[in-house]
Short mmCIF file of C-alpha atoms and ligand atoms in Angstrom, two decimals:
data_model
loop_
_atom_site.label_atom_id
_atom_site.label_comp_id
_atom_site.label_asym_id
_atom_site.label_seq_id
_atom_site.Cartn_x
_atom_site.Cartn_y
_atom_site.Cartn_z
CA UNK A 1 3.37 -25.36 11.89
CA UNK A 2 5.64 -23.80 14.50
CA UNK A 3 8.10 -21.15 13.28
CA UNK A 4 10.78 -21.33 16.01
CA UNK A 5 13.72 -19.55 14.33
CA UNK A 6 16.58 -18.85 14.79
CA UNK A 7 18.00 -22.32 15.51
CA UNK A 8 20.41 -22.96 18.39
CA UNK A 9 23.37 -21.66 16.36
CA UNK A 10 21.57 -18.43 15.58
CA UNK A 11 20.64 -19.22 11.99
CA UNK A 12 17.49 -18.35 10.07
CA UNK A 13 17.81 -21.00 7.37
CA UNK A 14 21.18 -20.25 5.76
CA UNK A 15 21.51 -16.74 7.27
CA UNK A 16 22.65 -15.25 10.57
CA UNK A 17 25.29 -16.78 12.81
CA UNK A 18 28.17 -15.17 14.64
CA UNK A 19 31.04 -13.81 12.52
CA UNK A 20 33.04 -11.88 15.10
CA UNK A 21 36.55 -11.77 16.62
CA UNK A 22 37.24 -14.66 19.00
CA UNK A 23 37.13 -12.37 22.09
CA UNK A 24 33.44 -11.62 21.47
CA UNK A 25 32.22 -15.22 21.25
CA UNK A 26 32.05 -15.77 25.00
CA UNK A 27 30.40 -12.37 25.76
CA UNK A 28 27.79 -13.13 23.06
CA UNK A 29 27.12 -16.54 24.62
CA UNK A 30 26.67 -14.90 28.02
CA UNK A 31 24.32 -12.30 26.53
CA UNK A 32 22.28 -15.05 24.88
CA UNK A 33 22.00 -16.91 28.21
CA UNK A 34 21.02 -13.75 30.08
CA UNK A 35 18.40 -12.86 27.48
CA UNK A 36 16.93 -16.38 27.46
CA UNK A 37 16.61 -16.22 31.23
CA UNK A 38 15.15 -12.68 31.30
CA UNK A 39 12.59 -13.49 28.60
CA UNK A 40 10.97 -15.89 31.08
CA UNK A 41 11.48 -13.69 34.15
CA UNK A 42 8.21 -11.91 35.06
CA UNK A 43 10.11 -9.18 36.96
CA UNK A 44 12.06 -8.35 33.79
CA UNK A 45 9.11 -8.45 31.40
CA UNK A 46 6.93 -6.44 33.81
CA UNK A 47 9.58 -3.74 34.04
CA UNK A 48 9.97 -3.74 30.24
CA UNK A 49 6.23 -3.32 29.65
CA UNK A 50 5.88 -0.76 32.40
CA UNK A 51 8.63 1.48 30.97
CA UNK A 52 7.11 1.20 27.49
CA UNK A 53 3.76 2.23 28.96
CA UNK A 54 4.81 4.99 31.37
CA UNK A 55 7.81 6.42 29.50
CA UNK A 56 7.65 5.50 25.81
CA UNK A 57 3.89 6.02 25.39
CA UNK A 58 2.65 2.52 24.54
CA UNK A 59 0.36 1.08 23.40
CA UNK A 60 0.38 3.21 20.26
CA UNK A 61 -3.00 3.62 18.50
CA UNK A 62 -4.13 1.74 15.42
CA UNK A 63 -5.70 4.62 13.48
CA UNK A 64 -8.35 4.06 10.82
CA UNK A 65 -7.24 6.13 7.80
CA UNK A 66 -10.72 7.07 6.63
CA UNK A 67 -9.86 9.49 3.83
CA UNK A 68 -6.95 7.42 2.53
CA UNK A 69 -9.28 4.42 2.46
CA UNK A 70 -11.87 6.43 0.48
CA UNK A 71 -9.10 7.64 -1.89
CA UNK A 72 -8.31 4.06 -2.95
CA UNK A 73 -11.89 2.78 -2.56
CA UNK A 74 -10.84 -0.76 -1.70
CA UNK A 75 -9.74 -2.42 1.58
CA UNK A 76 -9.83 -0.48 4.87
CA UNK A 77 -6.45 1.06 5.71
CA UNK A 78 -5.17 1.28 9.29
CA UNK A 79 -1.97 2.97 10.48
CA UNK A 80 0.05 1.59 13.39
CA UNK A 81 1.21 4.79 15.05
CA UNK A 82 4.84 4.21 16.04
CA UNK A 83 5.31 7.89 15.15
CA UNK A 84 3.69 8.66 18.50
CA UNK A 85 6.38 6.87 20.54
CA UNK A 86 8.71 8.98 22.69
CA UNK A 87 11.64 10.14 20.47
CA UNK A 88 9.41 9.82 17.40
CA UNK A 89 9.89 6.27 16.14
CA UNK A 90 9.76 2.56 16.99
CA UNK A 91 13.47 2.41 17.88
CA UNK A 92 12.88 3.06 21.58
CA UNK A 93 11.01 -0.29 21.98
CA UNK A 94 14.26 -2.14 21.35
CA UNK A 95 16.53 0.26 23.22
CA UNK A 96 14.48 -0.05 26.43
CA UNK A 97 14.80 -3.85 26.25
CA UNK A 98 18.55 -3.82 25.65
CA UNK A 99 19.29 -1.22 28.32
CA UNK A 100 17.34 -3.27 30.86
CA UNK A 101 19.63 -6.19 29.91
CA UNK A 102 22.66 -3.91 30.40
CA UNK A 103 21.39 -3.01 33.88
CA UNK A 104 20.83 -6.71 34.71
CA UNK A 105 24.38 -7.54 33.57
CA UNK A 106 25.73 -4.66 35.69
CA UNK A 107 27.33 -2.85 32.76
CA UNK A 108 27.71 0.87 33.39
CA UNK A 109 28.83 1.93 29.92
CA UNK A 110 26.58 1.89 26.84
CA UNK A 111 27.84 2.15 23.27
CA UNK A 112 25.85 2.41 20.04
CA UNK A 113 26.32 3.14 16.36
CA UNK A 114 24.06 5.52 14.51
CA UNK A 115 23.51 6.61 10.92
CA UNK A 116 20.92 9.37 10.77
CA UNK A 117 21.05 9.63 14.54
CA UNK A 118 17.64 8.15 15.35
CA UNK A 119 19.03 5.08 17.12
CA UNK A 120 21.68 7.24 18.78
CA UNK A 121 19.01 9.58 20.13
CA UNK A 122 16.87 6.69 21.41
CA UNK A 123 19.91 5.12 23.10
CA UNK A 124 21.09 8.42 24.64
CA UNK A 125 17.53 8.99 25.89
CA UNK A 126 17.15 5.67 27.70
CA UNK A 127 20.77 5.78 28.96
CA UNK A 128 19.97 9.16 30.55
CA UNK A 129 16.80 7.72 32.08
CA UNK A 130 18.92 4.99 33.76
CA UNK A 131 21.94 7.18 34.59
CA UNK A 132 24.36 5.22 32.38
CA UNK A 133 27.39 6.53 30.51
CA UNK A 134 26.65 6.60 26.77
CA UNK A 135 29.03 6.74 23.80
CA UNK A 136 27.64 6.95 20.26
CA UNK A 137 29.74 6.34 17.13
CA UNK A 138 28.64 8.35 14.11
CA UNK A 139 30.25 8.88 10.70
CA UNK A 140 31.65 12.39 10.27
CA UNK A 141 29.67 12.79 7.06
CA UNK A 142 26.44 11.84 8.87
CA UNK A 143 27.27 14.26 11.71
CA UNK A 144 27.34 17.11 9.18
CA UNK A 145 24.05 16.00 7.62
CA UNK A 146 22.25 15.42 10.94
CA UNK A 147 23.40 18.24 13.20
CA UNK A 148 20.12 18.42 15.07
CA UNK A 149 20.35 14.80 16.23
CA UNK A 150 24.01 15.27 17.20
CA UNK A 151 22.98 18.16 19.42
CA UNK A 152 20.08 16.14 20.85
CA UNK A 153 22.43 13.33 21.89
CA UNK A 154 24.80 15.80 23.54
CA UNK A 155 21.96 17.46 25.41
CA UNK A 156 20.94 14.00 26.64
CA UNK A 157 24.44 13.57 28.07
CA UNK A 158 25.94 11.25 25.45
CA UNK A 159 29.40 11.54 23.95
CA UNK A 160 29.27 11.48 20.14
CA UNK A 161 32.48 10.21 18.53
CA UNK A 162 33.03 11.20 14.89
CA UNK A 163 34.21 8.33 12.67
CA UNK A 164 36.56 9.47 9.93
CA UNK A 165 37.40 6.15 8.26
CA UNK A 166 35.99 4.84 4.97
CA UNK A 167 32.89 6.60 3.66
CA UNK A 168 32.39 8.23 7.11
CA UNK A 169 28.84 6.86 7.34
CA UNK A 170 26.90 4.16 9.20
CA UNK A 171 28.89 1.12 8.11
CA UNK A 172 32.12 2.72 9.32
CA UNK A 173 30.50 3.84 12.59
CA UNK A 174 29.37 0.24 13.15
CA UNK A 175 32.87 -1.13 12.58
CA UNK A 176 34.20 1.40 15.09
CA UNK A 177 31.55 0.47 17.68
CA UNK A 178 32.49 -3.22 17.30
CA UNK A 179 36.16 -2.28 17.81
CA UNK A 180 35.27 -0.40 21.01
CA UNK A 181 33.26 -3.39 22.24
CA UNK A 182 36.17 -5.78 21.65
CA UNK A 183 38.40 -3.49 23.75
CA UNK A 184 35.95 -2.75 26.58
CA UNK A 185 33.73 -5.81 26.62
CA UNK A 186 33.96 -6.29 30.41
CA UNK A 187 32.18 -3.08 31.39
CA UNK A 188 30.41 -2.14 28.14
CA UNK A 189 27.04 -3.12 26.65
CA UNK A 190 26.64 -2.67 22.88
CA UNK A 191 23.09 -1.58 21.97
CA UNK A 192 22.45 -2.51 18.32
CA UNK A 193 19.72 -0.55 16.51
CA UNK A 194 18.14 -3.08 14.14
CA UNK A 195 17.68 -6.83 13.55
CA UNK A 196 21.32 -7.11 12.43
CA UNK A 197 24.65 -8.08 14.02
CA UNK A 198 25.79 -11.40 15.51
CA UNK A 199 23.41 -13.84 17.25
CA UNK A 200 21.56 -13.19 19.59
CA UNK A 201 21.00 -9.58 18.44
CA UNK A 202 18.70 -10.23 15.43
CA UNK A 203 16.47 -12.45 17.60
CA UNK A 204 16.54 -10.12 20.61
CA UNK A 205 15.74 -6.97 18.64
CA UNK A 206 12.91 -8.76 16.82
CA UNK A 207 11.43 -9.95 20.11
CA UNK A 208 11.58 -6.46 21.63
CA UNK A 209 9.97 -4.95 18.52
CA UNK A 210 7.31 -7.69 18.41
CA UNK A 211 5.33 -5.50 20.81
CA UNK A 212 4.19 -3.72 17.61
CA UNK A 213 2.61 -6.81 16.05
CA UNK A 214 1.21 -8.07 19.35
CA UNK A 215 -0.62 -4.79 19.89
CA UNK A 216 -1.92 -4.79 16.31
CA UNK A 217 -3.29 -8.32 16.77
CA UNK A 218 -5.15 -7.28 19.89
CA UNK A 219 -6.39 -4.03 18.36
CA UNK A 220 -7.71 -5.80 15.24
CA UNK A 221 -9.57 -8.29 17.43
CA UNK A 222 -11.31 -5.40 19.23
CA UNK A 223 -12.21 -3.77 15.91
CA UNK A 224 -13.58 -7.09 14.72
CA UNK A 225 -12.23 -6.61 11.20
CA UNK A 226 -12.67 -9.27 8.53
CA UNK A 227 -10.41 -12.24 7.95
CA UNK A 228 -8.32 -11.01 5.02
CA UNK A 229 -5.31 -9.08 6.31
CA UNK A 230 -2.35 -7.35 4.62
CA UNK A 231 0.63 -6.01 6.56
CA UNK A 232 3.12 -3.45 5.18
CA UNK A 233 6.35 -2.11 6.68
CA UNK A 234 9.48 -0.41 5.35
CA UNK A 235 12.79 -2.30 5.58
CA UNK A 236 16.14 -0.70 6.37
CA UNK A 237 17.86 -3.16 8.69
CA UNK A 238 14.37 -4.56 9.12
CA UNK A 239 13.42 -4.09 12.79
CA UNK A 240 10.06 -2.33 12.48
CA UNK A 241 9.04 -4.85 9.80
CA UNK A 242 10.19 -7.83 11.87
CA UNK A 243 8.33 -6.43 14.88
CA UNK A 244 5.06 -6.10 12.96
CA UNK A 245 5.36 -9.40 11.06
CA UNK A 246 6.66 -11.80 13.70
CA UNK A 247 3.43 -12.31 15.71
CA UNK A 248 1.59 -12.97 12.42
CA UNK A 249 4.04 -15.41 10.79
CA UNK A 250 1.84 -18.40 11.60
CA UNK A 251 -1.38 -16.69 10.52
CA UNK A 252 -2.79 -16.28 7.00
CA UNK A 253 -1.88 -12.57 6.82
CA UNK A 254 -0.11 -11.47 3.64
CA UNK A 255 3.04 -9.47 4.38
CA UNK A 256 5.04 -6.96 2.40
CA UNK A 257 8.43 -5.46 3.22
CA UNK A 258 9.31 -2.28 1.33
CA UNK A 259 12.94 -1.38 0.60
CA UNK A 260 14.33 1.89 -0.74
CA UNK A 261 14.80 1.90 -4.52
CA UNK A 262 16.45 5.34 -4.31
CA UNK A 263 16.91 6.71 -7.85
CA UNK A 264 15.86 3.32 -9.29
CA UNK A 265 16.83 -0.36 -9.11
CA UNK A 266 18.55 -0.10 -12.50
CA UNK A 267 20.96 2.57 -11.12
CA UNK A 268 23.64 2.04 -8.45
CA UNK A 269 21.91 4.58 -6.21
CA UNK A 270 19.53 2.52 -4.08
CA UNK A 271 19.39 0.59 -0.79
CA UNK A 272 17.39 -2.45 -1.97
CA UNK A 273 19.57 -5.11 -0.36
CA UNK A 274 17.05 -7.94 -0.67
CA UNK A 275 16.36 -7.15 -4.33
CA UNK A 276 19.93 -6.55 -5.43
CA UNK A 277 22.33 -7.82 -2.75
CA UNK A 278 24.20 -11.12 -2.64
CA UNK A 279 25.07 -13.24 0.41
CA UNK A 280 28.04 -11.95 2.39
CA UNK A 281 29.19 -11.14 5.92
CA UNK A 282 28.54 -7.68 7.29
CA UNK A 283 28.76 -6.60 10.94
CA UNK A 284 28.83 -10.05 12.44
CA UNK A 285 26.28 -12.04 10.50
CA UNK A 286 25.77 -13.71 7.14
CA UNK A 287 23.10 -11.94 5.16
CA UNK A 288 22.38 -10.25 1.83
CA UNK A 289 24.79 -7.36 1.29
CA UNK A 290 25.11 -4.74 -1.45
CA UNK A 291 28.54 -5.32 -2.97
CA UNK A 292 30.54 -3.90 -5.85
CA UNK A 293 32.26 -6.03 -8.53
CA UNK A 294 35.23 -6.66 -6.20
CA UNK A 295 33.01 -7.88 -3.38
CA UNK A 296 33.54 -4.66 -1.40
CA UNK A 297 30.57 -3.23 0.51
CA UNK A 298 28.79 -0.82 -1.84
CA UNK A 299 27.51 2.59 -0.74
CA UNK A 300 23.74 2.55 -0.37
CA UNK A 301 21.54 5.49 -1.33
CA UNK A 302 18.10 6.52 -0.16
CA UNK A 303 16.41 9.85 0.39
CA UNK A 304 15.58 8.48 3.85
CA UNK A 305 18.62 8.16 6.09
CA UNK A 306 17.11 5.27 8.09
CA UNK A 307 16.87 3.03 5.01
CA UNK A 308 20.31 3.98 3.69
CA UNK A 309 22.17 0.80 4.78
CA UNK A 310 23.92 -1.76 2.52
CA UNK A 311 22.85 -4.74 4.68
CA UNK A 312 19.60 -6.26 5.99
CA UNK A 313 18.67 -8.55 8.87
CA UNK A 314 19.29 -12.29 8.28
CA UNK A 315 15.70 -13.22 9.16
CA UNK A 316 14.40 -11.17 6.22
CA UNK A 317 16.67 -13.14 3.87
CA UNK A 318 15.05 -16.31 5.17
CA UNK A 319 11.51 -14.89 4.99
CA UNK A 320 12.15 -13.78 1.41
CA UNK A 321 13.57 -17.11 0.25
CA UNK A 322 10.83 -19.10 2.01
CA UNK A 323 8.23 -16.92 0.27
CA UNK A 324 6.47 -16.10 3.55
CA UNK A 325 7.04 -12.35 3.05
CA UNK A 326 7.17 -10.49 -0.28
CA UNK A 327 9.66 -7.68 -0.68
CA UNK A 328 9.22 -4.72 -3.00
CA UNK A 329 11.08 -1.45 -3.53
CA UNK A 330 9.88 2.13 -3.78
CA UNK A 331 11.84 5.11 -5.22
CA UNK A 332 12.72 8.43 -3.54
CA UNK A 333 10.10 10.17 -5.72
CA UNK A 334 7.35 7.70 -4.88
CA UNK A 335 8.10 8.04 -1.15
CA UNK A 336 7.97 11.87 -1.33
CA UNK A 337 4.61 11.74 -3.13
CA UNK A 338 3.24 9.33 -0.53
CA UNK A 339 4.35 11.59 2.33
CA UNK A 340 2.57 14.55 0.73
CA UNK A 341 -0.57 12.45 0.20
CA UNK A 342 -0.71 11.22 3.80
CA UNK A 343 -0.15 14.74 5.16
CA UNK A 344 -3.00 16.12 3.06
CA UNK A 345 -5.52 13.30 3.51
CA UNK A 346 -4.90 12.27 7.12
CA UNK A 347 -3.11 15.19 8.80
CA UNK A 348 -0.08 13.00 9.52
CA UNK A 349 3.42 13.84 8.24
CA UNK A 350 5.30 10.51 8.16
CA UNK A 351 9.03 9.91 8.42
CA UNK A 352 10.53 9.42 4.94
CA UNK A 353 11.24 5.78 5.87
CA UNK A 354 7.58 5.16 6.71
CA UNK A 355 6.55 7.01 3.52
CA UNK A 356 8.04 4.07 1.59
CA UNK A 357 5.49 1.76 3.21
CA UNK A 358 2.67 4.22 2.41
CA UNK A 359 3.87 4.47 -1.21
CA UNK A 360 3.48 0.71 -1.65
CA UNK A 361 -0.30 1.19 -1.29
CA UNK A 362 -0.26 2.40 -4.92
CA UNK A 363 0.76 -1.11 -5.97
CA UNK A 364 -1.17 -3.11 -3.38
CA UNK A 365 -4.56 -1.40 -3.11
CA UNK A 366 -5.83 -2.25 -6.63
CA UNK A 367 -5.38 -5.94 -5.69
CA UNK A 368 -7.50 -5.63 -2.50
CA UNK A 369 -11.27 -5.68 -2.00
CA UNK A 370 -13.76 -3.85 0.20
CA UNK A 371 -14.12 -5.65 3.54
CA UNK A 372 -10.42 -6.58 3.64
CA UNK A 373 -7.97 -4.90 5.96
CA UNK A 374 -4.55 -3.33 5.38
CA UNK A 375 -2.24 -2.32 8.24
CA UNK A 376 0.69 0.01 7.44
CA UNK A 377 3.39 0.41 10.07
CA UNK A 378 3.99 4.14 10.45
CA UNK A 379 7.46 3.63 11.90
CA UNK A 380 8.18 7.30 12.66
CA UNK A 381 7.15 10.93 12.35
CA UNK A 382 8.36 13.39 9.75
CA UNK A 383 9.74 16.19 11.95
CA UNK A 384 13.33 15.11 11.31
CA UNK A 385 12.74 15.19 7.53
CA UNK A 386 11.21 18.67 7.18
CA UNK A 387 14.37 20.08 5.57
CA UNK A 388 14.20 17.41 2.83
CA UNK A 389 10.48 17.97 2.31
CA UNK A 390 11.11 21.74 1.99
CA UNK A 391 13.77 21.13 -0.66
CA UNK A 392 11.80 18.55 -2.62
CA UNK A 393 8.08 19.36 -2.34
CA UNK A 394 6.79 22.72 -3.57
CA UNK A 395 3.46 24.31 -2.73
CA UNK A 396 1.80 27.39 -4.26
C1 PLP B 401 15.64 3.64 11.67
C2 PLP B 401 14.30 3.78 11.08
C3 PLP B 401 13.80 2.84 10.15
C4 PLP B 401 14.63 1.72 9.58
O1 PLP B 401 15.02 0.76 10.52
P1 PLP B 401 14.39 -0.69 10.57
O2 PLP B 401 15.31 -1.44 11.45
O3 PLP B 401 14.32 -1.24 9.17
O4 PLP B 401 13.03 -0.55 11.15
C5 PLP B 401 12.51 2.99 9.68
N1 PLP B 401 11.72 4.02 10.08
C6 PLP B 401 12.17 4.95 10.97
C7 PLP B 401 11.25 6.06 11.35
C8 PLP B 401 13.45 4.85 11.49
O5 PLP B 401 13.89 5.79 12.36
#
């Protein structure tokens, strides 16, 4: 069976589409056309792969986690090392692709939204590399919480614009970025940071991140591992998960997306959009959204800033409803414990987002057998989270 989604209108089953102001419809059509052409253009794809290799540090290793494997005593555990990418996470894979499209469409001005600042830093980095003007929208509240990333972006030559509306976090920054794009659409390229937004963004970002899954497939072949395969990735907007899963959708691999359960799914302090959201429109597409009783966008909570988003990519809604991927949720506490465990057993301090994927091993490993193979996407490194670890984990 061929997968082949999204359809021509940009839908994954019932989800996706293009819910934007009229003035953006034509620019989105043009972007879709450009992307479709570039996807088949060897000059474009060669440049994309060459920058990922020479600048971003790809391919990333698939590391056998020997002591973690022994700890559970079941299937062999491998870590896909996106933490070793330049700027410390998978986000650069997508940003390189989109900025190459900006260059092809002769746009000189780049805008982006950012929550914790990871996507902002990746965008400012690649914009600097290509000598493009870069403007990043960031909630004022997030700017206070993530001062280091704000400074990084400035050092990379980007302008960071504080957003003071609403809750002064990611969802407000995104609304502001869309407003900027509507005003400046002729000379500006909007770089979106996850598999969200209007068509063609969810498809494009997935395709750029699919480098993760393609490399894993090749690396597993070389290792000659057994047939039974489990894939795990954390889900914020869902781009690192989509990138790992997509090349395996037509295989027999079992796949698990892990959302942030925050303080617990029975509280209102979580970011488990697939578990607890209902269909709605957020930032240009129809998807599951966390909403309050009045249908307003609810505030998400997670200890990890990258998972702290009240929406999720439309493709994950489809993959959940079709049953192809299972989605689970892991609490702040469970993620912290998993980060400590990985640091001690493997000498790797994961990003708090990635620690959610590691934490799911507690639930999955008892169901696996020796000879089977588990791949966890280690979406980023923990350097940015050291302050949180210091506050929450104590050592003698
Ligand atoms: C941003 C981020 C995420 C969440 O984004 P997705 O689009 O769901 O991948 C996960 N891990 C890290 C390290 C991040 O920086």
